[in-house]
């Protein structure tokens, strides 16, 4: 139902019950998850791409791995892997809907456009976390299997969670903006990487500190994690407010 029809009252004797905000969110999220698990296009593409990035990392460090401590640069490698993989997934998250006209159909429904953003961002976050759950153990096995991990190793979950939430939120807004543009793959990367730079910097520093041990955590962990969380709150709130304008443009 478009905005023009919202002013018309329902027929006499017919009661209209508008679903709650949570019900709308749950329906949209279930639609995205059901569509992806039926085709597995995004997950398979992101997984294959992540493995290829690992192969490139392996070829790049094959000759010098025995001369350097990969643990010191593993934070940067992990986030390079996550960013490149997430860009592929974000590009594909709207391609099918634009091609099949599904997004236009959703926009005809009288619901808050920010609910579309929240459902799509949640779906992108779940897909990204799924790929991380598969590829990060593979990364540690291939590159850091001979390293001794400190007791602070589990603390990488903090920057991983904060960074993934920020990537999914900001990336969903930018993917919506670039979905109908020519060269959307390049344009999304050009817009996303500068905007997400503070988040990526904070997550790399915090992840590296967690992998290096307690001394590094005391110096370089809490501040970057707080910065990443603050970035998530501010940028996701801005994306929430702007999404109605962006998706309707």
C-alpha positions in Angstrom: 0.0 0.0 0.0 1.5 3.3 -1.1 1.3 6.6 0.8 -1.5 7.7 -1.4 -3.8 4.9 -0.1 -3.1 5.3 3.6 -5.6 8.1 3.9 -8.5 5.9 2.7 -10.4 4.2 5.6 -11.0 0.5 5.5 -14.4 -0.8 4.3 -17.2 -0.7 6.7 -17.3 -3.7 9.0 -13.7 -4.7 8.2 -11.1 -4.4 11.0 -7.5 -3.9 10.1 -4.9 -5.0 12.5 -1.5 -3.6 11.9 1.4 -5.9 12.9 3.6 -4.8 15.6 7.1 -3.4 14.9 8.7 -6.5 16.1 6.4 -8.7 14.0 7.3 -6.7 10.9 11.0 -7.0 11.8 10.7 -10.7 12.4 8.9 -11.2 9.1 11.4 -9.3 7.0 14.4 -11.0 8.7 12.8 -14.5 8.3 12.3 -13.7 4.6 15.9 -12.8 4.1 17.2 -15.8 6.0 14.8 -18.2 4.3 15.8 -16.9 0.9 19.5 -17.2 1.6 19.3 -20.7 3.2 17.3 -21.9 0.2 19.9 -20.6 -2.4 23.0 -20.2 -0.3 24.4 -17.8 -2.9 25.7 -15.2 -0.5 27.2 -17.6 2.1 28.9 -19.7 -0.6 30.3 -16.7 -2.4 31.6 -15.1 0.8 33.1 -18.4 2.0 34.9 -19.2 -1.3 36.2 -15.6 -1.5 37.5 -15.8 2.1 39.3 -19.0 1.3 40.9 -17.4 -1.8 42.1 -14.5 0.3 43.7 -17.0 2.7 45.4 -18.6 -0.2 46.8 -15.2 -1.3 48.0 -14.5 2.3 49.7 -17.9 2.2 51.5 -17.2 -1.0 52.5 -13.8 0.2 54.1 -15.0 3.4 55.4 -18.4 2.2 59.0 -17.2 1.9 59.2 -15.0 5.0 56.9 -16.7 7.5 59.9 -18.4 9.3 61.7 -15.0 9.7 58.8 -13.0 11.1 56.4 -13.2 14.0 53.0 -13.4 12.2 51.3 -13.0 15.6 52.2 -9.3 15.5 50.5 -8.6 12.2 47.7 -11.2 12.5 45.2 -8.5 13.7 45.6 -6.6 10.4 45.4 -9.8 8.4 42.2 -10.9 10.1 40.5 -7.6 9.5 41.6 -7.4 5.9 40.0 -10.8 5.4 36.8 -9.7 7.1 36.5 -6.4 5.2 37.1 -7.9 1.8 34.7 -10.7 2.5 32.0 -8.4 3.9 32.1 -6.1 0.9 31.3 -9.0 -1.4 28.4 -10.0 0.8 27.0 -6.5 1.1 27.1 -6.1 -2.7 25.1 -9.3 -3.1 22.6 -8.5 -0.4 20.6 -6.1 -2.6 21.4 -7.4 -6.1 18.7 -10.1 -6.1 16.1 -7.8 -4.7 16.8 -5.0 -7.2 16.8 -7.5 -10.1 13.6 -9.2 -9.1 11.8 -6.1 -7.9 11.3 -7.5 -4.4 12.4 -4.3 -2.7 9.8 -2.3 -4.5 7.2 -4.7 -3.3 8.4 -4.3 0.3 8.2 -0.5 -0.1 4.6 -0.7 -1.0 3.8 -2.1 2.5 2.9 0.6 5.0 5.7 0.0 7.5 8.5 2.1 8.9 11.5 2.1 6.5 13.9 1.8 9.4 12.5 -1.7 10.1 13.8 -2.7 6.6 17.2 -1.4 7.6 17.2 -3.2 10.9 16.1 -6.5 9.3 18.6 -6.3 6.5 21.5 -5.3 8.7 20.7 -8.1 11.1 20.7 -10.6 8.2 24.0 -9.3 6.9 25.4 -9.5 10.4 24.4 -13.1 10.8 25.8 -14.0 7.4 29.1 -12.3 8.2 29.4 -14.0 11.6 28.7 -17.4 10.0 31.5 -16.9 7.5 33.8 -15.7 10.3 33.0 -18.7 12.4 34.2 -20.9 9.5 37.2 -18.9 8.1 38.8 -17.6 11.3 39.6 -21.0 12.7 41.1 -21.9 9.3 43.2 -18.7 9.4 44.6 -19.6 12.9 45.3 -23.2 11.7 47.1 -22.1 8.6 49.2 -19.2 9.9 49.3 -19.4 13.7 49.2 -23.1 14.5 52.8 -23.0 15.7 52.3 -19.9 17.9 51.7 -20.0 21.6 48.5 -18.0 22.4 48.3 -15.9 25.5 45.6 -16.1 28.2 44.0 -13.0 26.6 43.3 -14.7 23.4 39.5 -14.9 24.1 39.4 -11.1 24.2 39.5 -10.9 20.4 35.7 -11.6 20.7 35.2 -7.9 21.8 36.6 -6.2 18.7 35.2 -9.0 16.4 31.7 -8.4 17.7 31.9 -4.6 17.7 33.5 -4.6 14.2 31.1 -7.0 12.7 28.1 -5.0 14.0 29.5 -1.7 12.6 30.3 -3.3 9.2 26.8 -4.7 8.9 25.1 -1.5 9.9 27.1 1.0 7.9 27.5 -1.4 5.0 23.8 -2.0 4.7 23.1 1.8 4.3 25.9 2.2 1.7 24.8 -1.0 -0.1 21.3 0.5 -0.4 22.7 3.7 -1.8 24.9 2.1 -4.4 22.5 -0.8 -5.4 21.2 1.0 -8.5 24.5 2.7 -9.6 26.9 1.7 -12.3 30.0 0.1 -11.0 28.4 -0.5 -7.6 31.1 -2.9 -6.5 33.8 -0.3 -6.7 31.6 2.5 -5.5 30.6 0.6 -2.3 34.3 0.0 -1.5 35.2 3.6 -2.2 32.5 4.8 0.2 32.8 2.1 2.8 36.5 1.9 3.5 37.0 5.7 4.3 33.8 5.8 6.4 34.7 2.7 8.3 38.4 3.5 8.8 38.0 4.6 12.5 36.2 1.3 13.2 38.8 -0.8 11.4 41.7 0.9 13.0 40.3 0.4 16.5 39.4 -3.2 15.8 42.9 -4.0 14.4 44.6 -2.4 17.4 42.4 -4.2 19.9 42.6 -7.6 18.1 46.4 -7.4 17.9 46.6 -6.5 21.6 44.5 -9.4 22.6 46.8 -11.8 20.6 50.0 -10.3 22.0 49.2 -10.8 25.7 48.3 -9.1 29.0 50.9 -6.3 28.7 49.6 -5.2 25.3 46.0 -5.5 26.5 46.7 -3.1 29.4 48.0 -0.5 26.9 46.0 -0.9 23.7 42.7 -2.8 24.2 40.1 -0.9 26.2 40.4 2.4 24.4 40.0 1.0 20.9 37.1 -1.3 22.0 35.3 1.8 23.5 36.0 3.7 20.3 34.6 0.8 18.2 31.4 0.6 20.3 31.0 4.4 20.2 31.3 4.3 16.4 28.7 1.6 16.3 26.2 3.5 18.3 26.6 6.8 16.4 26.9 5.5 12.9 24.1 2.9 13.2 21.8 5.6 14.7 22.6 7.9 11.8 22.0 5.1 9.3 18.7 4.3 11.0 17.6 8.0 10.7 18.7 8.3 7.1 17.5 5.0 5.7 13.9 6.2 5.0 15.4 8.9 2.7 18.0 6.6 1.1 15.7 3.6 0.4 12.9 5.8 -1.0 15.2 7.8 -3.3 
